[in-house]
Coordinates of C-alpha atoms in Angstrom, one line a residue:
X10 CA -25.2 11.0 16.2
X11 CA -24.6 12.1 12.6
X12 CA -22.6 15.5 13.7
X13 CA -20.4 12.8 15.9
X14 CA -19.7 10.7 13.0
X15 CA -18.7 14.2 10.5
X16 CA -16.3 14.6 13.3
X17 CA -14.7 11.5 13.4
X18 CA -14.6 12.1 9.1
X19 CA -12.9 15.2 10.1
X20 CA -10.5 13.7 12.2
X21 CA -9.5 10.6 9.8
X22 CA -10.1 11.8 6.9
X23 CA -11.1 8.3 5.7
X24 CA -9.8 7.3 2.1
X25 CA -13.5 5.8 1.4
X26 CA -16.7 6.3 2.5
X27 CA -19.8 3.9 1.9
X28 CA -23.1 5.4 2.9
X29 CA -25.3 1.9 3.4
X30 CA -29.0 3.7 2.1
X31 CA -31.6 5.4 4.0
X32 CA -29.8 8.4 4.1
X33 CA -33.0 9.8 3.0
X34 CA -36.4 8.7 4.7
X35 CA -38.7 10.0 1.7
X36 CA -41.7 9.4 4.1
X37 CA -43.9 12.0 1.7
X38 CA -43.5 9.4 -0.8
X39 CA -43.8 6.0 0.8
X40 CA -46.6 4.0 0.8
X41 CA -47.5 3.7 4.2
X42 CA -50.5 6.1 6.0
X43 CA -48.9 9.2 6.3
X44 CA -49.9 11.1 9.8
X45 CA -51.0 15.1 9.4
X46 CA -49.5 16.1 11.9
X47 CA -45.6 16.2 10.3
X48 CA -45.4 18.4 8.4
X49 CA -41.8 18.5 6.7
X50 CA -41.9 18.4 3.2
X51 CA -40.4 16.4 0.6
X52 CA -38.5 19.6 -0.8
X53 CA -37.4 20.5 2.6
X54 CA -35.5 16.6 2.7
X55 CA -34.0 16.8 -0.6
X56 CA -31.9 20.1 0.5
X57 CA -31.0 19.4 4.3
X58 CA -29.9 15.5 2.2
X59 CA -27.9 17.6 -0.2
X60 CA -26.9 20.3 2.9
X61 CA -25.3 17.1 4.8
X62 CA -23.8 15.2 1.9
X63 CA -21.7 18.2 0.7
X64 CA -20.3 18.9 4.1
X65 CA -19.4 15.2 4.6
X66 CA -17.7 15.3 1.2
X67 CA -15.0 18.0 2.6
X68 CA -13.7 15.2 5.1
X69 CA -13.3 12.0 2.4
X70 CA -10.3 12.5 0.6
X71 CA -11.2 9.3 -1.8
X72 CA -13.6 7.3 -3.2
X73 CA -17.5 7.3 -2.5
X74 CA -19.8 5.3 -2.9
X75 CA -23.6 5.5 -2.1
X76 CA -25.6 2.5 -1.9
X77 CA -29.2 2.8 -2.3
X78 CA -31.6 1.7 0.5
X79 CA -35.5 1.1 0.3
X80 CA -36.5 4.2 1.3
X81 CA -34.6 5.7 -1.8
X82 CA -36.1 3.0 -3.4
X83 CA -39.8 4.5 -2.3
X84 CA -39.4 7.2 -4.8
X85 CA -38.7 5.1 -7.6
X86 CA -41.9 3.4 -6.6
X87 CA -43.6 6.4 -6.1
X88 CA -43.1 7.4 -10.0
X89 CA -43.8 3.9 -11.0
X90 CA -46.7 4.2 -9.8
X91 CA -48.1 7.9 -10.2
X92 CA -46.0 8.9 -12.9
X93 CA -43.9 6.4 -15.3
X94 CA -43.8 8.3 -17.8
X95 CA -41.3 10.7 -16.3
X96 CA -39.9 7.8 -13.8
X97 CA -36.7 7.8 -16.1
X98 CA -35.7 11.1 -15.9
X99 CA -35.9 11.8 -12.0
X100 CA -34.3 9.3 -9.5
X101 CA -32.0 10.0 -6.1
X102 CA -29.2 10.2 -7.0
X103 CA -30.1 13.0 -9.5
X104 CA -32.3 14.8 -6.6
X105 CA -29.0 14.3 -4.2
X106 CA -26.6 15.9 -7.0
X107 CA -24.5 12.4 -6.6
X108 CA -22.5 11.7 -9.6
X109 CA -22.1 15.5 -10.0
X110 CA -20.3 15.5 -6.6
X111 CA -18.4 12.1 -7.5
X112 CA -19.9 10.1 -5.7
X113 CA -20.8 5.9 -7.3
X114 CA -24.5 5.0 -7.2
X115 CA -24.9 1.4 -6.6
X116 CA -28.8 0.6 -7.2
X117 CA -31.3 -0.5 -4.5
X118 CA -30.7 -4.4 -4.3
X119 CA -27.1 -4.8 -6.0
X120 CA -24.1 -4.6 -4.0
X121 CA -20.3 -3.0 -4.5
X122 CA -17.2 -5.4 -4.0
X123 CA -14.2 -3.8 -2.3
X124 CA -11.6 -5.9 -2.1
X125 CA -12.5 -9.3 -0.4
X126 CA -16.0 -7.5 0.9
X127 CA -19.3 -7.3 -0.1
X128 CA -21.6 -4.2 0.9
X129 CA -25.0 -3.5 -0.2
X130 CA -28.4 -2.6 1.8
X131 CA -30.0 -5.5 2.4
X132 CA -31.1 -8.7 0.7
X133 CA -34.6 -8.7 1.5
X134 CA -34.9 -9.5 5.1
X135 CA -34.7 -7.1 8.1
X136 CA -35.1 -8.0 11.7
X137 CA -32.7 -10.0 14.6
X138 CA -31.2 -12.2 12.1
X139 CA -30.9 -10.5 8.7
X140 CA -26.7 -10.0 9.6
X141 CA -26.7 -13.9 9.6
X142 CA -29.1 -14.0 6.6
X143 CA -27.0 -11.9 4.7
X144 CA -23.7 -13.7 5.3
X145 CA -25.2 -16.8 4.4
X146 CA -26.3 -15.7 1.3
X147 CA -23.2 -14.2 0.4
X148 CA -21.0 -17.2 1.7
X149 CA -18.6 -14.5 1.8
X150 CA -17.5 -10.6 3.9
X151 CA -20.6 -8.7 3.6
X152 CA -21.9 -5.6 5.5
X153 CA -25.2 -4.3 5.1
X154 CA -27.7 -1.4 6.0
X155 CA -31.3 -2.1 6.4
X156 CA -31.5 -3.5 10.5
X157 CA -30.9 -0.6 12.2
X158 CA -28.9 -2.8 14.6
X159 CA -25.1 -3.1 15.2
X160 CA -23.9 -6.8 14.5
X161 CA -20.6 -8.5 13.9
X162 CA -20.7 -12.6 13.2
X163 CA -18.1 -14.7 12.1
X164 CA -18.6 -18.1 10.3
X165 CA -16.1 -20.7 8.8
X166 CA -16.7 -22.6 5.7
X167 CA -16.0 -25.9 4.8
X168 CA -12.3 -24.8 3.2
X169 CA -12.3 -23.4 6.8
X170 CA -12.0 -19.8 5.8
X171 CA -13.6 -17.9 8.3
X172 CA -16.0 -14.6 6.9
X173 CA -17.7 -12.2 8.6
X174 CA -21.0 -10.4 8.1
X175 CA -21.8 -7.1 9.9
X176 CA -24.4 -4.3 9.8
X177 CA -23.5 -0.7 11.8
X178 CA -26.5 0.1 13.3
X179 CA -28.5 3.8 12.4
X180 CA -28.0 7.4 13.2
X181 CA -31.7 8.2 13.2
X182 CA -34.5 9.7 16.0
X183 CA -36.6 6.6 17.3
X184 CA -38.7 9.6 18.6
X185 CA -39.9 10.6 14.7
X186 CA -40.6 6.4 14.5
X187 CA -44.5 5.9 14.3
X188 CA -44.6 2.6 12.3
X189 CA -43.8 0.3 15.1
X190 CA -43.5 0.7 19.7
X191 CA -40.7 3.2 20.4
X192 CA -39.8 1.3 23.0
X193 CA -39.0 -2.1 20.4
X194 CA -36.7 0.2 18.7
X195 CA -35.0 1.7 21.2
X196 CA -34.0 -1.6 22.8
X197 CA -33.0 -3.2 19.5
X198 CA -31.9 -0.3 17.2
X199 CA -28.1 1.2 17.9
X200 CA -26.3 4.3 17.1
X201 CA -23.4 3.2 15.2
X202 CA -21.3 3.7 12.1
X203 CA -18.8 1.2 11.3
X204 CA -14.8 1.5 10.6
X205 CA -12.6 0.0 8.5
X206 CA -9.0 -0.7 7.0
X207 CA -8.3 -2.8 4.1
X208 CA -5.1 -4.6 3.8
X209 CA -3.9 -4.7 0.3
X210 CA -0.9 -6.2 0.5
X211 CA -2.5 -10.0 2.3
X212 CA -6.2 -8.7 0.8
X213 CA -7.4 -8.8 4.1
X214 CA -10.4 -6.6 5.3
X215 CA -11.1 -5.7 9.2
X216 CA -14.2 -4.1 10.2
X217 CA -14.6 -2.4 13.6
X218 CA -18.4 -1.9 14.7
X219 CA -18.9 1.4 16.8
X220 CA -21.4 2.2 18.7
X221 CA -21.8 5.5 20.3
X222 CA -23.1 5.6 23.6
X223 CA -24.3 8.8 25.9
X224 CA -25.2 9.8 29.3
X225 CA -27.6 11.7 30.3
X226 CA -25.6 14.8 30.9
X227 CA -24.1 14.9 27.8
X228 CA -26.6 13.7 25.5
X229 CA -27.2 16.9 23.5
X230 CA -23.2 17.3 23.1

């Protein structure tokens, strides 16, 4: 899913790119029961993180801008709790080399306005209706992370302006998921990404949900 999405980058060389969190899983760190039997290590995440970033950095030929999710949020916590005295000088983005690589952190539970829309991770609630949650909350274009799912609603407002409120599904494994049935997320959970254009001149934003389907022949292509 993620090499299909570098191509697309590749191919459009997109004038922004939002990552919408959870681009790291910092499972060494969380505070859930951690299983013995995976081994990867938190050291091993942080380069094959920084490995991916860099190489999706060659196909943006503008501005970035990396949202922070709750599971780069988990580290944060992590120090909070084990370690604040150091807390302030270790965080994501410095582990991901971010700002170094130009990239604009926006914090775990703030959002980024571009142009008439709203993007940030979540606002608290995950599940079937956290895209609705979110636009009502917002009153306004918003896109989040978070759901895993791939959503697209559009609701008027009393002026009758109509907004929309999306999330763009995941590119993750549902077979590394051990936190809830596989078989819930793979009927609710989407591969996706979403796409963009951004009309300057009206100040008008459309969003294009994709979702990237396989067969079974050519699922490992």
């Amino acid at each position: 899913a993620l090499k299909l999405v570098f191509q697309v980058a590749k191919y459009f060389r997109p004038e922004m790119v939002l990552i919408l969190g959870d681009w790291c899983d910092f499972y060494k760190v969380s505070a859930h029961l951690k299983d013995p039997a995976r081994l990867d290590r938190f050291e091993d995440e942080v380069k094959e993180s920084n490995k991916l970033l860099r190489e999706l950095e060659q196909w943006c030929r503008g501005d970035r801008y990396y949202i922070m999710g709750n599971h780069e949020f988990r580290l944060d916590r992590y120090l909070m709790t084990h370690a604040p005295e150091i807390e302030p000088f270790v965080s994501a983005a410095e582990l991901l080399q971010l700002r170094l690589n130009q990239w604009r952190v926006i914090p775990y539970k703030e959002h980024v306005k571009v142009g008439p829309l709203y993007v940030t991770h979540d606002i608290g609630q995950a599940g079937i209706h956290s895209t609705r949650q979110a636009l009502r909350s917002y009153q306004d274009n918003v896109v989040i992370g978070h759901n895993h799912r791939l959503d697209y609603h559009v609701q008027g407002n009393a002026h009758g302006h109509p907004h929309v409120g999306a999330s763009f599904g995941w590119l993750g494994d549902t077979d590394c998921i051990d936190y809830m049935h596989r078989m819930k997320a793979k009927s609710q959970w989407v591969h996706g990404f979403g796409w963009g254009r951004f009309d300057r001149k009206r100040g008008y934003v459309y969003l294009s949900p994709i979702c990237l389907l396989y067969t079974s022949d050519a699922a490992d292509e």
